[in-house]
N, CA, C and O atoms as a Tinker XYZ file with bonds, in Angstrom:
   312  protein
     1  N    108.401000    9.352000  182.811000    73     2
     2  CA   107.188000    9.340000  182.001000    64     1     3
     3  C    107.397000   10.220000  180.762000    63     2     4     5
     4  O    108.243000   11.113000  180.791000    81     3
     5  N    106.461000    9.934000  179.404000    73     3     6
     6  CA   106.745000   10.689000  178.465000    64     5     7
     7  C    106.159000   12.440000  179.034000    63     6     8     9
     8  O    106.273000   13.429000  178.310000    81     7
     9  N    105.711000   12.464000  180.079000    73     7    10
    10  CA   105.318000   14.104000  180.136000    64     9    11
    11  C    106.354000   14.881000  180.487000    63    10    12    13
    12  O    106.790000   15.935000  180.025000    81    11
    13  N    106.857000   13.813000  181.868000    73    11    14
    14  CA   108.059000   14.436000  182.710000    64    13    15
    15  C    109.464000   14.910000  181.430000    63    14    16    17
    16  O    110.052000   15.975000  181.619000    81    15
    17  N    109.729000   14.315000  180.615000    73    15    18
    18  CA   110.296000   13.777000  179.396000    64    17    19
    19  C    110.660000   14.987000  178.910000    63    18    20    21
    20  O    111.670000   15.690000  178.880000    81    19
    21  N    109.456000   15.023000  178.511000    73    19    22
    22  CA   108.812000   16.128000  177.036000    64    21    23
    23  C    109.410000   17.185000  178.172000    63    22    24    25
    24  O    110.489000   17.688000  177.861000    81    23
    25  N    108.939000   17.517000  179.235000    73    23    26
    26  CA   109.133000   18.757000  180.129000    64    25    27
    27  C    110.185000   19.159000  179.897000    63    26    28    29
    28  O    110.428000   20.131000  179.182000    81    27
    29  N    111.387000   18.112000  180.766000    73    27    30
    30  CA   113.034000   18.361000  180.893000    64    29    31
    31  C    113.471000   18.561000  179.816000    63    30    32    33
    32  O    114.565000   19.089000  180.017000    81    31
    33  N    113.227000   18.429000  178.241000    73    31    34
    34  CA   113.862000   18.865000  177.167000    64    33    35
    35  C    113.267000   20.404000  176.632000    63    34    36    37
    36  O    113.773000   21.282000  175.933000    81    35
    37  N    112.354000   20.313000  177.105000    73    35    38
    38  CA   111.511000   21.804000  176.776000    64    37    39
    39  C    112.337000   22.578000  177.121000    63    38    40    41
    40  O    112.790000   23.326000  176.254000    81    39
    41  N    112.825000   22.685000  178.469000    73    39    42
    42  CA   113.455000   23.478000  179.833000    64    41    43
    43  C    114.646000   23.198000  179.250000    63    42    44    45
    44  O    115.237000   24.276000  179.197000    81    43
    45  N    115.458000   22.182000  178.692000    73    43    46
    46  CA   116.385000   22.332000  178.695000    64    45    47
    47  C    116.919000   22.828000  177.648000    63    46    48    49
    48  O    118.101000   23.165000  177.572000    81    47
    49  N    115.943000   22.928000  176.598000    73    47    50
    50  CA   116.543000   23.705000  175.191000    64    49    51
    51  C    115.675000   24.969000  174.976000    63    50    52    53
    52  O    115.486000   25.200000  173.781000    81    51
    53  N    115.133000   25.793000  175.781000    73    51    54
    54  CA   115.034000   26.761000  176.120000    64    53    55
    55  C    115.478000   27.518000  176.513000    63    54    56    57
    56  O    115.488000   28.636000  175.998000    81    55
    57  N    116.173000   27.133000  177.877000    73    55    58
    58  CA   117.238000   27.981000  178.970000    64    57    59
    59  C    118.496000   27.281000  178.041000    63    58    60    61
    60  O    119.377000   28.134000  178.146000    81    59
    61  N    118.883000   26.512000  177.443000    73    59    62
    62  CA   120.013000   26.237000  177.363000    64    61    63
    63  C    120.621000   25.828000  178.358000    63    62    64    65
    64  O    121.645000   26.422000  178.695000    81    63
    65  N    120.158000   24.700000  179.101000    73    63    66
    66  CA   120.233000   24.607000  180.750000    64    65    67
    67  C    121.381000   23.566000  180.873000    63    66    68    69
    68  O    121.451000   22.722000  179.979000    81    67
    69  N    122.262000   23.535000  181.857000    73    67    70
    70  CA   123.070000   22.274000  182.021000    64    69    71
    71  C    122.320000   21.028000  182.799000    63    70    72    73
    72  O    122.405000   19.892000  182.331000    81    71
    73  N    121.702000   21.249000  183.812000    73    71    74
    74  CA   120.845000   19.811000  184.283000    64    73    75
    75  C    119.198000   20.555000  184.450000    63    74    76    77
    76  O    118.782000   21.683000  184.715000    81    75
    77  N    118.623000   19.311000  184.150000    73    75    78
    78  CA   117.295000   19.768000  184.373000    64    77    79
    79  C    116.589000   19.005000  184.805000    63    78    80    81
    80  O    116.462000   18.091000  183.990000    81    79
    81  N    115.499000   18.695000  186.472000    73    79    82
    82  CA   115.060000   17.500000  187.073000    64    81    83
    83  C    113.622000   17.682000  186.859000    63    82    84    85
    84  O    113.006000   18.623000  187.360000    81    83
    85  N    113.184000   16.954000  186.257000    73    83    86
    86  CA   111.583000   17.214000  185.912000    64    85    87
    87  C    110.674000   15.798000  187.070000    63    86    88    89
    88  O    110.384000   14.822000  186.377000    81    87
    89  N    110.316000   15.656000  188.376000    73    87    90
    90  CA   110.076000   14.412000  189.064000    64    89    91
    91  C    108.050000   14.687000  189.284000    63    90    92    93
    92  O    107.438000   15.708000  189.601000    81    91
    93  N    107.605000   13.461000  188.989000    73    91    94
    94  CA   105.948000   13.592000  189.073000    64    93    95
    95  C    106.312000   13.309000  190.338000    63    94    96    97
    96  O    107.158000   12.461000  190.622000    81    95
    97  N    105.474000   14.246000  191.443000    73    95    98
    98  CA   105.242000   13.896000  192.965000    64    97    99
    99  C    104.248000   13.060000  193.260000    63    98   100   101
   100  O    104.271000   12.329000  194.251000    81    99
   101  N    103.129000   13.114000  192.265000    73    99   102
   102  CA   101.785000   12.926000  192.700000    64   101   103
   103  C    101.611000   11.598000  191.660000    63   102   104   105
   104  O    100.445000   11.204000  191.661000    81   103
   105  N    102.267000   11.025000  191.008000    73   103   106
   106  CA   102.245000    9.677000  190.096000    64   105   107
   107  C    100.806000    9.610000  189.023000    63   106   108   109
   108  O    100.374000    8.560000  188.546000    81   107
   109  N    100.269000   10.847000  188.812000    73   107   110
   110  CA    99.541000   10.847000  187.644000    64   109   111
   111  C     99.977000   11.848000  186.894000    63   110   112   113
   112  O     99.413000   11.944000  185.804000    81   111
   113  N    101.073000   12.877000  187.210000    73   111   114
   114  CA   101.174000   14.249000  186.388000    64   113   115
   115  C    101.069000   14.800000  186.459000    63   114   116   117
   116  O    101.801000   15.618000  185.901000    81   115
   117  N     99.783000   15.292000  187.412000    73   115   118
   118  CA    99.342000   16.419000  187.688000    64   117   119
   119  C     99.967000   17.270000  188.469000    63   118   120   121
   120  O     99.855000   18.476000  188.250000    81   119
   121  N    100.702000   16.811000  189.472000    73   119   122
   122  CA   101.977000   17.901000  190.595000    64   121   123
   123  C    103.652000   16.842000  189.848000    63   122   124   125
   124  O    104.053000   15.684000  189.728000    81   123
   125  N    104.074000   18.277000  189.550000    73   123   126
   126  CA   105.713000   18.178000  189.501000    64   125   127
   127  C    106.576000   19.078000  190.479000    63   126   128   129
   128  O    106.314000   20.030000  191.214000    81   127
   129  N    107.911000   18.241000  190.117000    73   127   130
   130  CA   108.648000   19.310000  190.874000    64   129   131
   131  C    110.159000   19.569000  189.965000    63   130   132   133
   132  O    110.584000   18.619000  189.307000    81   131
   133  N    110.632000   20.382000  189.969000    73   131   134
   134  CA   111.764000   21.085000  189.171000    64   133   135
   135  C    112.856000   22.000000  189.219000    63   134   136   137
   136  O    112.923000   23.224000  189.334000    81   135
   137  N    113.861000   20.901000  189.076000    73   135   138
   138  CA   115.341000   21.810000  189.224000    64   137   139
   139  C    115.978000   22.159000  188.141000    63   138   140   141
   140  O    115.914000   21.451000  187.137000    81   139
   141  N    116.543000   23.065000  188.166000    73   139   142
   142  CA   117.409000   23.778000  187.023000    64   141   143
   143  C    118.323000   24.383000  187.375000    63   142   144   145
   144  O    118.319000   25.218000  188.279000    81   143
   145  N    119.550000   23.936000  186.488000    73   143   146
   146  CA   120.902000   24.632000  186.686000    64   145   147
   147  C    120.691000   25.388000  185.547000    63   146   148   149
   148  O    119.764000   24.864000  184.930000    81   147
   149  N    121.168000   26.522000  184.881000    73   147   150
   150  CA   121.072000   27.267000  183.871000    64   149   151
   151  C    121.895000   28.945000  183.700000    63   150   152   153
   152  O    121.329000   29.943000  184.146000    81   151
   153  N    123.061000   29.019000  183.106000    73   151   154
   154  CA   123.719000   30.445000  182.983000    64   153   155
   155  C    122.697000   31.137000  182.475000    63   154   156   157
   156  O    123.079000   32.306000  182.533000    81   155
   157  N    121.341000   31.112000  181.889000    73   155   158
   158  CA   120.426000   31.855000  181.585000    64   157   159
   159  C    120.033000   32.918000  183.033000    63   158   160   161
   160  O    119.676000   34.088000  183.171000    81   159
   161  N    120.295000   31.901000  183.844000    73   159   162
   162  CA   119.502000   32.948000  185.187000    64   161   163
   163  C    120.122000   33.636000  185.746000    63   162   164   165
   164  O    119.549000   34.386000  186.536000    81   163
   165  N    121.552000   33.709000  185.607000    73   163   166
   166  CA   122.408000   35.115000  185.904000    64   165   167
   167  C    122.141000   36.102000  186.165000    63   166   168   169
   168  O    121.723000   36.533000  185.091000    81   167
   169  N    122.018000   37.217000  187.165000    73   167   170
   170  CA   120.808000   38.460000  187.352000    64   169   171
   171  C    120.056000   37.752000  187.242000    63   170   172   173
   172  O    119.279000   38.607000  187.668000    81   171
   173  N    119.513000   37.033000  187.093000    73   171   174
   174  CA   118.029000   37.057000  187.359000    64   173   175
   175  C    117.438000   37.106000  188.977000    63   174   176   177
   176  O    118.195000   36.657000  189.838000    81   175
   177  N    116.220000   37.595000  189.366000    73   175   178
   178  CA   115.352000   37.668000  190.286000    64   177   179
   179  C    115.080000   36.174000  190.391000    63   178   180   181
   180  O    114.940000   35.728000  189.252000    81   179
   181  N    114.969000   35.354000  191.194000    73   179   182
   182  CA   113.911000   34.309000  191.653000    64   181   183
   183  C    112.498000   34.412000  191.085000    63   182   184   185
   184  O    112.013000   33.353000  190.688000    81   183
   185  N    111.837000   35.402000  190.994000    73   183   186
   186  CA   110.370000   35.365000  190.361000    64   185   187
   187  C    110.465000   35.155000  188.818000    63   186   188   189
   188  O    109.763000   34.327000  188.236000    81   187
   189  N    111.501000   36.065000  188.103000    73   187   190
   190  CA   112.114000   35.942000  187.046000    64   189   191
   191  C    112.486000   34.733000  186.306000    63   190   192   193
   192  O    112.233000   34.501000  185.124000    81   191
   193  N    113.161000   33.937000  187.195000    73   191   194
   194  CA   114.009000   32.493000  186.838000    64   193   195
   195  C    113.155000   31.578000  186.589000    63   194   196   197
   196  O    113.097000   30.734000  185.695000    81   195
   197  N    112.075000   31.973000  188.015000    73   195   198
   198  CA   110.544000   31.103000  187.771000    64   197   199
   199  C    109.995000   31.172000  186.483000    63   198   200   201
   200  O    110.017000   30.201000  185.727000    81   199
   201  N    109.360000   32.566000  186.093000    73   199   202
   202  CA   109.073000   32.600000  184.936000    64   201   203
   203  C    109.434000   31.988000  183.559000    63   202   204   205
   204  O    108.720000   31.473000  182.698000    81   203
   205  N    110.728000   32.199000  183.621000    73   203   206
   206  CA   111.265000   31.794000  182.299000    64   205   207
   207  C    111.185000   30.335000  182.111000    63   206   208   209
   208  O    110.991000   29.937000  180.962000    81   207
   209  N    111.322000   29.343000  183.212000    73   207   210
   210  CA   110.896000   27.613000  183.255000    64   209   211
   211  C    109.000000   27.477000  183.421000    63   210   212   213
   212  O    108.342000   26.451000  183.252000    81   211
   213  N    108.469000   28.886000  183.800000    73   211   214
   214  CA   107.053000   28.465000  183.394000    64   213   215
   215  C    106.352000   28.896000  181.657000    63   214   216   217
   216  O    105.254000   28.548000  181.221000    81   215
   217  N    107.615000   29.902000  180.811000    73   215   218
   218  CA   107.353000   29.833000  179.319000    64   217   219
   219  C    108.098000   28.768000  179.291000    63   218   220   221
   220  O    106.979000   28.274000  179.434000    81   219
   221  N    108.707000   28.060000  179.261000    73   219   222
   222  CA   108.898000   26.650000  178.584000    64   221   223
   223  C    108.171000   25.714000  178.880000    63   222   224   225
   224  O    108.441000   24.651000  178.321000    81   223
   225  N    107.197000   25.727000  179.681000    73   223   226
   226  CA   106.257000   24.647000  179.671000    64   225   227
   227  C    105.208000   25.103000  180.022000    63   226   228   229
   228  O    104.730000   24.797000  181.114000    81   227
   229  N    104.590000   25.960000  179.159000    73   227   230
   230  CA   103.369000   26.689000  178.999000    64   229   231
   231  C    102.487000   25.805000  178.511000    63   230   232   233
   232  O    101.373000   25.582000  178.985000    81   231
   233  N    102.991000   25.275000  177.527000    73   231   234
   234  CA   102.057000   23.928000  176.679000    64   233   235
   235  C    101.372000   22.979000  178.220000    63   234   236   237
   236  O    100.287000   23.310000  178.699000    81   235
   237  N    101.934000   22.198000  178.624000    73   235   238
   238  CA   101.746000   21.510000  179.535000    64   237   239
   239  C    100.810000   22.039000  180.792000    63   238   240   241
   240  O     99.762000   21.448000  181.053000    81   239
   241  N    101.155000   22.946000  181.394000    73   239   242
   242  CA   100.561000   23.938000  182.346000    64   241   243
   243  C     99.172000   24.487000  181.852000    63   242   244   245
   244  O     98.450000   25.247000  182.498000    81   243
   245  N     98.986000   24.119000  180.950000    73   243   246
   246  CA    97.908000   24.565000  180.238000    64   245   247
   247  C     96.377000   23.192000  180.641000    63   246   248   249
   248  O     95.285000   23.253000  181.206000    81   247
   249  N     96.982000   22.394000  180.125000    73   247   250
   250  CA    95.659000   20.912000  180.340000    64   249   251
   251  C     96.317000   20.113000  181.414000    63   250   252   253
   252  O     95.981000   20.219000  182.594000    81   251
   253  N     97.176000   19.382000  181.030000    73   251   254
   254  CA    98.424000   18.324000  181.795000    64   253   255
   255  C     98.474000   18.042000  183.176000    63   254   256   257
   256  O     97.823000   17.241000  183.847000    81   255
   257  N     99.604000   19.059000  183.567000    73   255   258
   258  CA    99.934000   19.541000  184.454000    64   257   259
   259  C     99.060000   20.634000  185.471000    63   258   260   261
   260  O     99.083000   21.793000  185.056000    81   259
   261  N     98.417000   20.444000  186.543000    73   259   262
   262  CA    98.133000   20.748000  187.285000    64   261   263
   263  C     98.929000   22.012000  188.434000    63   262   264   265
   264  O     98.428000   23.070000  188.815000    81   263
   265  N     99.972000   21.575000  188.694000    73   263   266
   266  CA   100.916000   22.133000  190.176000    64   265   267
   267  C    102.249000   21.779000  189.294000    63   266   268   269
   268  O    102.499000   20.886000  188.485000    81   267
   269  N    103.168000   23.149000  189.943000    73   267   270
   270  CA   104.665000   23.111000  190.043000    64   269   271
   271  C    104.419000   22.883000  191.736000    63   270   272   273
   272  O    103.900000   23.923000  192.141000    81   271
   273  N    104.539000   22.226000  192.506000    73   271   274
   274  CA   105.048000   22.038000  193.588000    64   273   275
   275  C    106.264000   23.127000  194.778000    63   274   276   277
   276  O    106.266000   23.973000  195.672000    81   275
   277  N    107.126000   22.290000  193.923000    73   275   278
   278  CA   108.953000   23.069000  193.866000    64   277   279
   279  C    109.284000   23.361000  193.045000    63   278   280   281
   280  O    109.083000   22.600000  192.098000    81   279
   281  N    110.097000   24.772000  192.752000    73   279   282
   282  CA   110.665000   24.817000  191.514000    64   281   283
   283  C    111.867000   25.383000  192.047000    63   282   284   285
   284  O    111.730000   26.362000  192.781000    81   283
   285  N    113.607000   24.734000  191.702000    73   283   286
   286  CA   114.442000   25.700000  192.317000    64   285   287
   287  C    115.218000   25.721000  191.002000    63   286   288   289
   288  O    115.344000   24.865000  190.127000    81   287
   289  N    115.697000   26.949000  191.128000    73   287   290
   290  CA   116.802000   27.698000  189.887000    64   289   291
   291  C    117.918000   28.143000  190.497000    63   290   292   293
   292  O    117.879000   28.940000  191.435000    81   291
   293  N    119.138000   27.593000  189.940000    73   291   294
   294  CA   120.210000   28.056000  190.577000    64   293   295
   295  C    121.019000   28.475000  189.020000    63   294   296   297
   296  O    120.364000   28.248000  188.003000    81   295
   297  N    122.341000   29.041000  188.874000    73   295   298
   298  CA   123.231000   29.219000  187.677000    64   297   299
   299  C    124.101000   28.126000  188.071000    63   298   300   301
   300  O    124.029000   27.634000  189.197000    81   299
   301  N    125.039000   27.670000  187.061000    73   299   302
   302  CA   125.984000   26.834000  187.447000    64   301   303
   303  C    127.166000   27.321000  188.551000    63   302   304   305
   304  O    127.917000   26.483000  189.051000    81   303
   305  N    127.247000   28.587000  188.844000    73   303   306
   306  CA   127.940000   28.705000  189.565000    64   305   307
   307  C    127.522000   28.685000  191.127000    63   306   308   309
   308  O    128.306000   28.941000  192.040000    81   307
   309  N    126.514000   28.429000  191.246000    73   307   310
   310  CA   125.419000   28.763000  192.379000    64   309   311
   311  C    125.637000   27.017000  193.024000    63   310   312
   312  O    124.989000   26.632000  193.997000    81   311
């Protein structure tokens, strides 16, 4: 969908991310779910990693989007 879309490029030119899975669970938009590979999250905390994929789609999270569901963050080496 153009939301899911818009999402995965947000995330992905934000973090500078190598893959990024943006999937509607709920088939109107309102619940997603989201994977990210990203050397951005290196040290990072889990609450942290979260954060930084919820400023990239702050816009959305705002009206849109309803629920992150899942969100998993790994680094590429992970």
């Amino acid at each position: 969908s153009p939301l899911t879309e818009s999402m995965k490029n947000k995330i992905k030119e934000h973090l500078d991310a190598e893959n990024v899975v943006v999937k509607d669970v709920s088939g109107d938009g309102r619940h997603v779910s989201i994977e990210v590979i990203s050397a951005a999250f290196e040290g990072k905390s889990a609450v942290n990693r979260q954060r930084m994929v919820y400023k990239a789609i702050w816009e959305e999270l705002q009206d849109r989007v309803h629920a992150v569901d899942t969100m998993i963050t790994f680094t590429p080496s992970e």
